[in-house]
Coordinates of C-alpha atoms in Angstrom, one line a residue:
Chain A
M1 CA 14.5 -86.5 21.2
E2 CA 15.3 -86.0 24.8
N3 CA 18.7 -84.6 25.7
V4 CA 20.4 -87.2 27.9
S5 CA 23.8 -84.9 28.1
Q6 CA 25.7 -82.6 26.6
A7 CA 29.3 -81.2 27.2
R8 CA 31.8 -78.7 25.7
S9 CA 34.3 -80.6 24.0
Y10 CA 37.1 -78.6 22.2
S11 CA 35.5 -76.0 19.8
G12 CA 32.0 -77.7 19.8
T13 CA 29.8 -79.8 22.0
Q14 CA 29.3 -83.5 22.4
Y15 CA 25.6 -84.6 22.8
V16 CA 23.9 -87.7 23.7
Y17 CA 20.1 -87.7 22.5
R18 CA 17.6 -90.7 23.3
H19 CA 14.7 -91.2 20.7
D20 CA 12.1 -94.0 20.4
A21 CA 13.3 -95.9 17.5
D22 CA 10.4 -97.3 15.5
T23 CA 12.5 -99.7 13.3
L24 CA 13.8 -101.1 16.8
D25 CA 10.8 -101.1 18.8
C26 CA 12.7 -99.6 21.7
S27 CA 14.5 -96.4 23.0
M28 CA 17.9 -95.8 21.7
N29 CA 20.8 -93.2 22.4
F30 CA 23.3 -91.8 20.1
G31 CA 26.0 -89.2 20.3
I32 CA 26.4 -86.3 18.1
Y33 CA 29.3 -83.8 18.2
L34 CA 28.2 -80.4 16.9
P35 CA 31.4 -78.0 16.0
D36 CA 30.6 -74.5 16.8
N37 CA 31.7 -73.1 13.2
L38 CA 29.7 -75.3 10.8
S39 CA 29.1 -74.4 7.2
A40 CA 25.5 -74.9 6.7
P41 CA 24.5 -77.5 5.9
A42 CA 27.9 -79.1 7.0
P43 CA 29.5 -82.6 6.2
A44 CA 29.1 -85.4 8.6
L45 CA 30.3 -88.8 9.4
F46 CA 28.4 -91.7 10.9
W47 CA 30.8 -93.9 13.3
L48 CA 29.8 -97.4 13.6
S49 CA 31.2 -99.1 16.9
G50 CA 32.3 -102.6 17.5
L51 CA 31.2 -105.7 19.4
T52 CA 30.2 -104.7 23.3
C53 CA 30.3 -100.7 22.7
T54 CA 27.4 -98.5 23.1
E55 CA 27.3 -94.9 21.8
D56 CA 29.6 -93.7 24.7
N57 CA 33.0 -95.6 23.8
F58 CA 33.7 -93.6 20.6
I59 CA 32.8 -90.3 22.1
S60 CA 34.9 -90.7 25.4
K61 CA 38.0 -92.5 23.8
A62 CA 38.4 -91.7 20.0
G63 CA 39.8 -88.3 20.6
A64 CA 37.7 -87.3 17.2
Q65 CA 36.3 -84.0 18.6
R66 CA 39.5 -82.2 18.3
V67 CA 39.9 -82.6 14.5
A68 CA 36.3 -82.6 13.8
S69 CA 35.9 -79.2 15.1
E70 CA 38.9 -77.8 13.3
L71 CA 37.4 -79.3 10.2
G72 CA 33.8 -78.6 10.7
I73 CA 32.6 -82.0 10.5
I74 CA 29.6 -83.5 12.7
L75 CA 29.9 -86.8 14.1
I76 CA 27.2 -89.1 14.9
A77 CA 27.7 -92.2 17.1
P78 CA 24.8 -94.6 17.5
D79 CA 24.4 -97.7 19.7
T80 CA 25.3 -101.2 18.3
S81 CA 22.2 -103.1 19.2
P82 CA 18.6 -102.5 20.0
R83 CA 18.4 -102.3 24.2
G84 CA 15.9 -102.8 26.9
E85 CA 14.4 -105.3 28.9
D86 CA 12.0 -106.6 26.2
V87 CA 15.1 -107.2 23.8
P88 CA 16.2 -110.8 23.7
D89 CA 19.8 -111.4 24.2
D90 CA 22.3 -114.1 23.2
P91 CA 20.9 -117.4 25.2
E92 CA 24.3 -117.6 26.8
A93 CA 24.5 -113.6 26.9
A94 CA 28.0 -114.1 24.7
Y95 CA 29.5 -110.7 23.6
D96 CA 29.3 -111.3 20.2
F97 CA 25.7 -112.0 19.4
G98 CA 22.4 -110.3 20.9
L99 CA 22.9 -107.0 22.9
G100 CA 26.2 -105.0 21.7
A101 CA 26.3 -107.1 18.7
G102 CA 23.7 -105.9 16.2
F103 CA 26.1 -106.6 13.5
Y104 CA 24.0 -104.0 11.4
V105 CA 21.7 -106.4 9.8
D106 CA 18.0 -106.6 9.4
A107 CA 17.2 -109.7 10.9
T108 CA 14.9 -112.1 9.4
Q109 CA 14.7 -114.9 12.2
S110 CA 12.7 -115.3 15.5
P111 CA 13.0 -114.1 18.0
W112 CA 15.4 -111.8 16.6
Q113 CA 13.4 -109.9 13.9
K114 CA 11.3 -107.7 16.3
H115 CA 14.1 -105.7 17.5
Y116 CA 17.3 -106.3 15.5
Q117 CA 16.7 -104.0 12.3
M118 CA 20.0 -102.2 12.8
R119 CA 20.5 -101.9 8.8
S120 CA 17.3 -100.3 8.6
Y121 CA 17.6 -98.2 11.8
I122 CA 21.0 -96.6 10.7
E123 CA 20.4 -96.4 6.9
Q124 CA 16.6 -95.1 7.4
E125 CA 15.2 -94.0 10.6
L126 CA 18.3 -92.6 12.2
Y127 CA 19.5 -91.1 9.0
R128 CA 16.3 -89.4 8.6
L129 CA 16.0 -88.0 12.2
I130 CA 19.6 -86.6 11.5
M131 CA 18.8 -84.9 8.4
E132 CA 15.8 -83.3 9.8
S133 CA 17.1 -82.3 13.2
F134 CA 20.7 -81.3 12.5
P135 CA 22.4 -79.0 9.7
V136 CA 24.1 -81.9 7.5
D137 CA 24.5 -81.7 3.9
P138 CA 23.2 -85.1 2.6
E139 CA 25.8 -84.8 -0.1
K140 CA 28.7 -84.6 2.2
L141 CA 27.8 -87.7 4.5
G142 CA 30.4 -90.6 5.2
V143 CA 30.7 -93.4 7.4
F144 CA 33.4 -95.2 9.1
G145 CA 33.8 -97.7 12.1
H146 CA 35.6 -100.2 14.1
S147 CA 35.8 -104.1 13.7
M148 CA 31.8 -105.1 13.8
G149 CA 31.5 -101.4 12.9
G150 CA 34.0 -101.4 10.2
H151 CA 31.8 -104.2 8.5
G152 CA 28.9 -102.1 9.0
A153 CA 30.6 -99.0 7.4
L154 CA 32.0 -100.9 4.5
T155 CA 28.7 -102.9 3.7
M156 CA 26.4 -99.9 4.0
A157 CA 28.8 -97.7 1.9
L158 CA 29.1 -100.5 -0.8
R159 CA 25.1 -101.1 -0.9
T160 CA 24.3 -97.3 -0.9
P161 CA 27.3 -95.3 -2.1
D162 CA 25.0 -92.1 -3.1
K163 CA 24.0 -92.0 0.6
F164 CA 27.4 -92.5 2.0
R165 CA 29.8 -90.8 -0.1
S166 CA 33.0 -91.8 1.7
V167 CA 34.1 -94.8 3.8
S168 CA 36.8 -95.8 6.0
A169 CA 37.5 -98.5 8.7
F170 CA 39.7 -99.5 11.7
S171 CA 40.3 -103.0 11.7
P172 CA 37.1 -104.1 10.1
I173 CA 35.5 -107.5 9.9
C174 CA 36.4 -107.9 6.1
S175 CA 34.1 -111.1 5.3
P176 CA 31.8 -112.1 8.0
I177 CA 30.7 -115.2 5.6
N178 CA 34.3 -116.2 6.2
C179 CA 35.0 -115.8 10.1
P180 CA 33.3 -117.4 13.6
W181 CA 32.0 -113.9 14.5
G182 CA 30.1 -113.6 11.4
E183 CA 28.8 -117.2 10.8
K184 CA 27.3 -116.9 14.4
A185 CA 25.8 -113.5 13.7
L186 CA 24.7 -114.1 10.4
G187 CA 23.4 -117.6 10.6
G188 CA 21.5 -116.5 14.0
Y189 CA 20.1 -113.3 12.7
L190 CA 19.4 -114.3 8.7
G191 CA 19.3 -118.0 8.9
E192 CA 21.4 -120.9 7.5
D193 CA 20.9 -119.8 3.7
R194 CA 24.0 -118.3 2.9
S195 CA 23.0 -116.5 -0.3
D196 CA 21.1 -114.2 2.2
W197 CA 24.2 -113.5 3.9
R198 CA 26.0 -112.0 0.8
E199 CA 24.8 -108.3 1.1
Y200 CA 26.1 -108.1 4.5
D201 CA 29.8 -109.2 3.5
A202 CA 31.7 -106.6 2.1
C203 CA 34.0 -109.2 -0.1
A204 CA 30.7 -110.6 -1.4
L205 CA 29.2 -107.3 -2.2
I206 CA 32.1 -106.5 -4.3
E207 CA 32.6 -109.8 -5.8
D208 CA 28.7 -109.1 -6.8
G209 CA 29.4 -105.9 -8.6
A210 CA 29.2 -103.0 -5.6
S211 CA 31.5 -100.5 -5.6
V212 CA 32.7 -97.2 -4.1
S213 CA 35.3 -94.6 -5.0
S214 CA 37.9 -95.4 -2.5
V215 CA 38.3 -96.8 0.8
L216 CA 41.0 -96.3 3.7
I217 CA 41.6 -99.0 6.2
D218 CA 43.9 -99.0 9.1
Q219 CA 44.5 -102.5 10.7
G220 CA 47.2 -103.1 13.6
T221 CA 49.7 -106.2 13.2
D222 CA 49.2 -107.0 16.9
D223 CA 45.4 -107.3 16.9
N224 CA 44.3 -110.7 18.6
F225 CA 41.7 -110.9 16.1
L226 CA 43.5 -110.2 12.9
D227 CA 43.8 -113.9 11.3
E228 CA 40.7 -115.6 12.9
Q229 CA 38.2 -112.9 12.3
L230 CA 39.1 -109.8 10.4
K231 CA 41.1 -111.1 7.5
P232 CA 42.0 -107.9 5.4
G233 CA 43.7 -110.0 2.8
L234 CA 40.2 -111.3 1.6
L235 CA 39.2 -107.6 1.0
E236 CA 42.3 -106.8 -0.6
S237 CA 42.0 -109.4 -3.0
A238 CA 38.3 -108.7 -3.8
C239 CA 39.4 -105.0 -4.3
T240 CA 42.2 -106.0 -6.5
T241 CA 40.2 -108.4 -8.7
A242 CA 37.4 -105.7 -8.9
G243 CA 39.8 -102.6 -9.5
L244 CA 38.4 -100.8 -6.3
D245 CA 40.6 -98.4 -4.8
L246 CA 41.8 -99.6 -1.5
T247 CA 44.4 -98.1 0.8
L248 CA 45.1 -100.8 3.3
R249 CA 47.8 -99.8 6.1
M250 CA 49.0 -102.5 8.4
Q251 CA 50.2 -100.6 11.7
P252 CA 53.0 -102.3 13.3
G253 CA 52.6 -103.1 16.9
F254 CA 48.9 -101.7 17.2
D255 CA 46.2 -103.7 18.6
H256 CA 42.4 -103.8 18.6
S257 CA 41.7 -101.3 21.1
Y258 CA 40.7 -97.5 21.2
Y259 CA 44.5 -96.9 21.8
F260 CA 44.9 -97.8 18.0
I261 CA 41.8 -96.1 17.1
A262 CA 42.6 -92.7 18.7
S263 CA 46.2 -93.1 17.2
F264 CA 44.9 -92.8 13.7
M265 CA 41.8 -91.0 13.8
E266 CA 43.2 -87.9 12.7
D267 CA 44.1 -89.2 9.5
H268 CA 40.6 -90.6 8.8
L269 CA 38.9 -87.5 9.7
R270 CA 41.2 -85.4 7.1
W271 CA 40.7 -88.5 4.6
H272 CA 36.9 -88.2 4.7
A273 CA 36.9 -84.2 4.7
D274 CA 39.0 -84.6 1.4
H275 CA 36.5 -86.9 -0.3
L276 CA 33.8 -85.2 0.9
R277 CA 34.9 -81.6 -0.6
Chain B
M1 CA 56.4 -105.1 38.9
E2 CA 54.1 -107.3 36.8
N3 CA 53.1 -106.0 33.2
V4 CA 49.1 -106.2 33.1
S5 CA 48.6 -104.6 29.9
Q6 CA 50.4 -102.9 27.1
A7 CA 49.2 -101.1 23.9
R8 CA 50.8 -98.9 21.0
S9 CA 49.5 -95.5 21.1
Y10 CA 50.6 -92.9 19.1
S11 CA 54.4 -93.0 18.8
G12 CA 54.9 -94.8 22.0
T13 CA 53.5 -97.4 24.0
Q14 CA 50.9 -97.2 27.1
Y15 CA 51.7 -99.6 30.1
V16 CA 49.7 -100.4 33.0
Y17 CA 52.0 -102.0 35.7
R18 CA 50.9 -104.0 39.0
H19 CA 53.3 -103.8 42.1
D20 CA 53.1 -104.8 45.8
A21 CA 53.1 -101.0 47.4
D22 CA 54.7 -101.3 50.9
T23 CA 53.4 -97.7 52.2
L24 CA 49.9 -98.9 51.3
D25 CA 50.1 -102.5 52.2
C26 CA 48.3 -103.5 49.2
S27 CA 48.9 -104.1 45.3
M28 CA 48.7 -101.3 43.0
N29 CA 48.1 -100.5 39.4
F30 CA 49.8 -97.4 37.7
G31 CA 49.9 -96.5 34.2
I32 CA 52.9 -95.2 32.3
Y33 CA 53.2 -94.0 28.7
L34 CA 56.7 -94.0 27.1
P35 CA 57.4 -92.5 23.8
D36 CA 59.5 -93.9 21.6
N37 CA 61.9 -91.3 20.9
L38 CA 63.1 -90.1 24.5
S39 CA 66.1 -88.0 25.5
A40 CA 67.4 -90.0 28.0
P41 CA 67.1 -89.2 30.9
A42 CA 63.5 -87.8 29.9
P43 CA 61.1 -85.2 31.4
A44 CA 58.1 -86.8 33.2
L45 CA 54.9 -85.9 34.5
F46 CA 52.8 -87.5 37.4
W47 CA 49.1 -87.2 36.7
L48 CA 47.1 -87.5 40.0
S49 CA 43.4 -88.3 39.3
G50 CA 40.0 -87.2 40.8
L51 CA 37.5 -88.9 42.9
T52 CA 36.2 -92.3 41.8
C53 CA 39.0 -92.8 39.2
T54 CA 41.5 -95.6 39.0
E55 CA 44.7 -95.2 36.7
D56 CA 42.3 -96.0 33.7
N57 CA 40.4 -92.9 33.4
F58 CA 43.4 -90.7 32.5
I59 CA 45.1 -93.0 30.1
S60 CA 42.1 -94.0 28.1
K61 CA 40.1 -90.5 27.9
A62 CA 42.4 -87.5 28.4
G63 CA 44.2 -88.2 25.1
A64 CA 47.4 -87.0 26.3
Q65 CA 49.7 -89.7 24.5
R66 CA 49.4 -87.7 21.3
V67 CA 51.5 -84.6 22.5
A68 CA 53.4 -86.1 25.0
S69 CA 55.0 -88.7 22.4
E70 CA 55.6 -85.5 20.2
L71 CA 57.3 -83.9 23.1
G72 CA 59.2 -86.9 24.3
I73 CA 57.5 -86.6 28.0
I74 CA 56.8 -89.7 30.2
L75 CA 53.3 -89.9 31.8
I76 CA 52.6 -91.6 34.9
A77 CA 49.1 -92.1 36.1
P78 CA 48.7 -93.7 39.7
D79 CA 45.6 -95.1 41.2
T80 CA 43.7 -92.7 43.5
S81 CA 43.6 -95.1 46.9
P82 CA 44.7 -98.2 47.9
R83 CA 42.8 -101.2 46.7
G84 CA 41.8 -104.5 47.6
E85 CA 39.7 -106.7 50.0
D86 CA 41.3 -105.8 53.2
V87 CA 41.3 -102.2 52.4
P88 CA 38.5 -100.4 54.5
D89 CA 36.1 -98.1 52.5
D90 CA 33.6 -95.6 53.6
P91 CA 31.0 -97.0 55.8
E92 CA 28.1 -96.0 53.2
A93 CA 30.3 -96.6 50.4
A94 CA 30.2 -92.9 49.4
Y95 CA 32.3 -91.8 46.4
D96 CA 34.0 -89.0 48.3
F97 CA 35.9 -91.0 51.0
G98 CA 37.8 -94.4 51.2
L99 CA 38.0 -96.1 48.0
G100 CA 38.7 -94.2 45.1
A101 CA 39.0 -91.1 47.2
G102 CA 42.5 -91.4 48.9
F103 CA 42.9 -87.3 48.6
Y104 CA 46.8 -87.8 48.6
V105 CA 47.2 -87.5 52.3
D106 CA 48.9 -90.0 54.8
A107 CA 46.0 -90.9 57.4
T108 CA 46.7 -90.7 60.9
Q109 CA 43.5 -92.1 62.2
S110 CA 41.9 -95.7 62.5
P111 CA 41.1 -97.8 60.4
W112 CA 42.5 -95.6 57.6
Q113 CA 46.2 -95.0 58.6
K114 CA 47.2 -99.0 57.8
H115 CA 46.6 -98.3 54.0
Y116 CA 45.7 -94.7 53.1
Q117 CA 49.3 -93.3 52.7
M118 CA 48.7 -91.9 49.3
R119 CA 50.9 -89.0 49.9
S120 CA 54.2 -91.2 50.9
Y121 CA 53.4 -93.7 48.0
I122 CA 53.3 -91.0 45.5
E123 CA 56.0 -88.9 46.5
Q124 CA 58.4 -91.6 48.0
E125 CA 57.6 -95.3 47.1
L126 CA 56.3 -94.9 43.6
Y127 CA 58.9 -91.9 42.8
R128 CA 61.4 -94.2 43.5
L129 CA 60.1 -97.1 41.4
I130 CA 59.7 -94.8 38.7
M131 CA 63.2 -93.3 38.8
E132 CA 64.6 -96.6 39.2
S133 CA 62.7 -98.5 36.6
F134 CA 62.3 -95.7 33.7
P135 CA 64.6 -93.2 32.0
V136 CA 63.2 -90.3 34.0
D137 CA 65.3 -87.0 34.3
P138 CA 64.6 -86.1 38.2
E139 CA 65.4 -82.6 37.6
K140 CA 62.5 -82.3 34.8
L141 CA 59.7 -83.9 36.7
G142 CA 56.4 -82.3 37.0
V143 CA 53.0 -83.1 38.5
F144 CA 49.4 -82.2 37.3
G145 CA 45.7 -83.5 38.1
H146 CA 42.2 -83.1 38.1
S147 CA 39.8 -82.0 40.8
M148 CA 40.8 -84.1 44.0
G149 CA 44.0 -84.7 42.0
G150 CA 44.3 -81.3 41.3
H151 CA 44.5 -80.6 45.1
G152 CA 47.2 -83.4 45.3
A153 CA 49.2 -81.9 42.3
L154 CA 49.2 -78.0 43.9
T155 CA 49.9 -79.6 47.4
M156 CA 52.8 -81.9 46.4
A157 CA 54.4 -79.1 44.3
L158 CA 54.0 -76.5 46.9
R159 CA 55.4 -78.9 49.8
T160 CA 58.3 -80.2 47.3
P161 CA 59.0 -77.7 44.8
D162 CA 62.7 -79.2 44.2
K163 CA 61.0 -82.8 43.4
F164 CA 58.0 -81.3 41.2
R165 CA 59.5 -78.6 39.1
S166 CA 56.2 -77.9 37.6
V167 CA 52.7 -77.9 38.3
S168 CA 49.4 -77.4 36.8
A169 CA 45.7 -78.5 37.2
F170 CA 42.2 -78.7 36.0
S171 CA 39.3 -77.8 38.0
P172 CA 41.4 -78.4 41.5
I173 CA 40.0 -78.5 44.8
C174 CA 41.8 -75.4 45.7
S175 CA 41.0 -75.4 49.5
P176 CA 40.1 -78.4 51.2
I177 CA 39.6 -76.8 54.5
N178 CA 37.0 -74.9 52.9
C179 CA 34.7 -77.4 51.3
P180 CA 32.4 -80.2 52.0
W181 CA 34.7 -82.7 50.0
G182 CA 37.8 -81.8 51.9
E183 CA 36.3 -81.3 55.5
K184 CA 35.0 -84.8 55.3
A185 CA 38.2 -86.3 53.8
L186 CA 40.7 -84.4 56.0
G187 CA 38.4 -84.7 59.0
G188 CA 38.4 -88.3 58.5
Y189 CA 41.9 -89.4 57.6
L190 CA 43.6 -86.6 59.9
G191 CA 41.3 -86.2 62.6
E192 CA 39.5 -83.1 63.9
D193 CA 42.5 -80.8 64.6
R194 CA 42.2 -78.5 61.6
S195 CA 46.1 -77.3 62.1
D196 CA 47.0 -80.9 60.9
W197 CA 45.1 -80.0 57.6
R198 CA 47.1 -77.2 56.6
E199 CA 49.9 -79.2 54.8
Y200 CA 47.3 -80.7 52.6
D201 CA 45.6 -77.5 51.6
A202 CA 47.0 -75.4 48.6
C203 CA 45.8 -72.0 50.1
A204 CA 47.0 -72.8 53.5
L205 CA 50.6 -73.9 52.4
I206 CA 50.8 -70.6 50.4
E207 CA 49.8 -68.4 53.4
D208 CA 52.4 -70.4 55.4
G209 CA 55.3 -69.6 53.1
A210 CA 55.1 -72.3 50.3
S211 CA 55.8 -71.4 46.9
V212 CA 56.4 -72.6 43.3
S213 CA 57.5 -70.7 40.3
S214 CA 54.1 -70.3 38.5
V215 CA 50.7 -72.4 38.2
L216 CA 48.5 -73.0 35.1
I217 CA 45.0 -73.6 36.2
D218 CA 41.8 -74.5 33.8
Q219 CA 38.7 -74.1 35.2
G220 CA 35.2 -74.7 33.4
T221 CA 32.5 -72.1 34.1
D222 CA 29.8 -74.6 33.8
D223 CA 31.3 -77.1 36.4
N224 CA 28.6 -78.5 38.9
F225 CA 31.2 -78.5 41.7
L226 CA 32.8 -75.0 41.0
D227 CA 31.0 -72.9 44.0
E228 CA 30.7 -75.2 46.5
Q229 CA 33.8 -77.5 46.3
L230 CA 36.7 -75.8 44.1
K231 CA 36.8 -72.4 45.0
P232 CA 39.6 -71.1 42.6
G233 CA 38.8 -67.8 44.2
L234 CA 40.3 -68.6 47.1
L235 CA 43.3 -69.7 45.5
E236 CA 43.6 -66.6 43.1
S237 CA 43.7 -64.5 46.7
A238 CA 46.3 -66.5 48.4
C239 CA 48.4 -66.3 45.1
T240 CA 47.9 -62.8 44.9
T241 CA 48.9 -62.0 48.4
A242 CA 51.7 -64.0 48.4
G243 CA 53.1 -62.7 44.7
L244 CA 52.7 -66.3 43.4
D245 CA 52.4 -66.5 39.6
L246 CA 48.9 -68.1 38.9
T247 CA 47.5 -68.3 35.4
L248 CA 43.8 -69.1 36.1
R249 CA 42.0 -69.7 32.9
M250 CA 38.2 -69.7 33.3
Q251 CA 36.7 -71.8 30.3
P252 CA 33.4 -70.8 29.3
G253 CA 30.5 -73.6 29.1
F254 CA 33.1 -76.4 30.1
D255 CA 32.0 -79.0 32.7
H256 CA 34.0 -81.2 35.4
S257 CA 34.4 -84.0 32.7
Y258 CA 37.3 -85.6 30.7
Y259 CA 35.7 -83.8 27.8
F260 CA 36.9 -80.6 29.6
I261 CA 40.4 -82.3 30.4
A262 CA 41.0 -83.6 26.8
S263 CA 40.1 -80.1 25.5
F264 CA 43.2 -78.6 27.1
M265 CA 45.4 -81.2 27.5
E266 CA 47.6 -80.1 25.0
D267 CA 47.9 -76.6 26.3
H268 CA 49.3 -78.2 29.7
L269 CA 51.6 -80.1 28.4
R270 CA 53.0 -77.8 26.3
W271 CA 53.1 -75.4 29.3
H272 CA 55.0 -78.2 31.3
A273 CA 57.5 -78.8 28.7
D274 CA 58.4 -75.2 28.5
H275 CA 58.8 -75.1 32.2
L276 CA 61.0 -78.3 32.6
R277 CA 63.3 -77.3 29.7

């Protein structure tokens, strides 16, 4: 790991590291915030960002370090796709596929499958690197994210609830099978057989029996993507049918931006701290 | 005024407006955060940003809205220079002169004097626009800023303490007369007669008799610009000689970034709230 940058932030240090990611066949940056006063091993959260983001958006705009330092929680913020000149991008360089839009899947289709293995990268390679390199308690690890990253957080926690013990999301893509962003991404990375998409769809995973102890979701009512792309109603229905404990908070007037995320970040961090205790 | 954007942020709304600035002969953006629950008229703070910044850096990275909404303080964040294709820039497009580097002076030298009138813009034109358009109490107005904007805040408050009733700064350029950034900017905008520079130098203003009731300054000890450009020791000496109440806090390990600013933003907002009461 190469130390790209570090800066004091509240009672802790915000680092960016760079490493060679074998699963992605490229170099990757990730952010990690280490509070000064940690119980060892300490609770930690993976933050998964949304479309177009890098590791930088969360660490510079979400304001999470203040409460993380108070609670003694480590925050890990990966990038959202493989990177580099060798990595193929959307043919039209669209923002919703390719670079900045890995969708936290393991691609099976050419030319994407060589690099676009974000599921394995986060769940296996980065997970192992973090556990080997930092004082994280593997039994106190949670995951949260925004939009595409909310989808990533929900699906990772539903598939591996023993690895990610708590999960929350801001304006997640609740059912990529049922929205244009998801259809483009899952079709592109996984091919046209929709049965292959179900392990990357929170609602389908719940329908197929996956579960977590509870979920917190915040969603702004003035989010431009709410009706066409995000569809929290589908998740609400799936959770009701399955008896899964979902707290869905519709936040009046809030949009899809980091202003929204920052406004409710403290609630999410305290919620995770309670559930990881 | 044209509404460029607005977003709910904590218990309030973060706006960006655009208007034709006569003093600068160009269109300008500024950010304004309006808490929901304001006493009318309400206290307000101008935030002056540093080199390379626009109105966006503060509103997206400083995390000030949380405590401003709690305290009922309006926050106004102007851009740092005139903007537009007609506005001349540093011949080498350096970051420390021209666009993004107005230094809060009224330029007297060609070709800068046509647009680079940031002192009059902030103190007169934007001030009037804010007072006419928003419920700001003119007797509860303060100013603060970072680096070049810390210099701007200090010099504006020292020249017009009846307009700006409280002042604080993060890593300010304490004496532009005595550092490379300041010598380049003041020489370029004001010409080579150094006596013309003194009204734009906090230390010189204090030596010449200007005063404010008190000043809070935070400065990171690991700031790369500390020794060559910022020189808080010069301000400390000037304040000691003049009997001016300076609280200078050297913050161990912090750098010049918005991670530093965000970490101590709450302290500054509460300090201003106390002094404007």
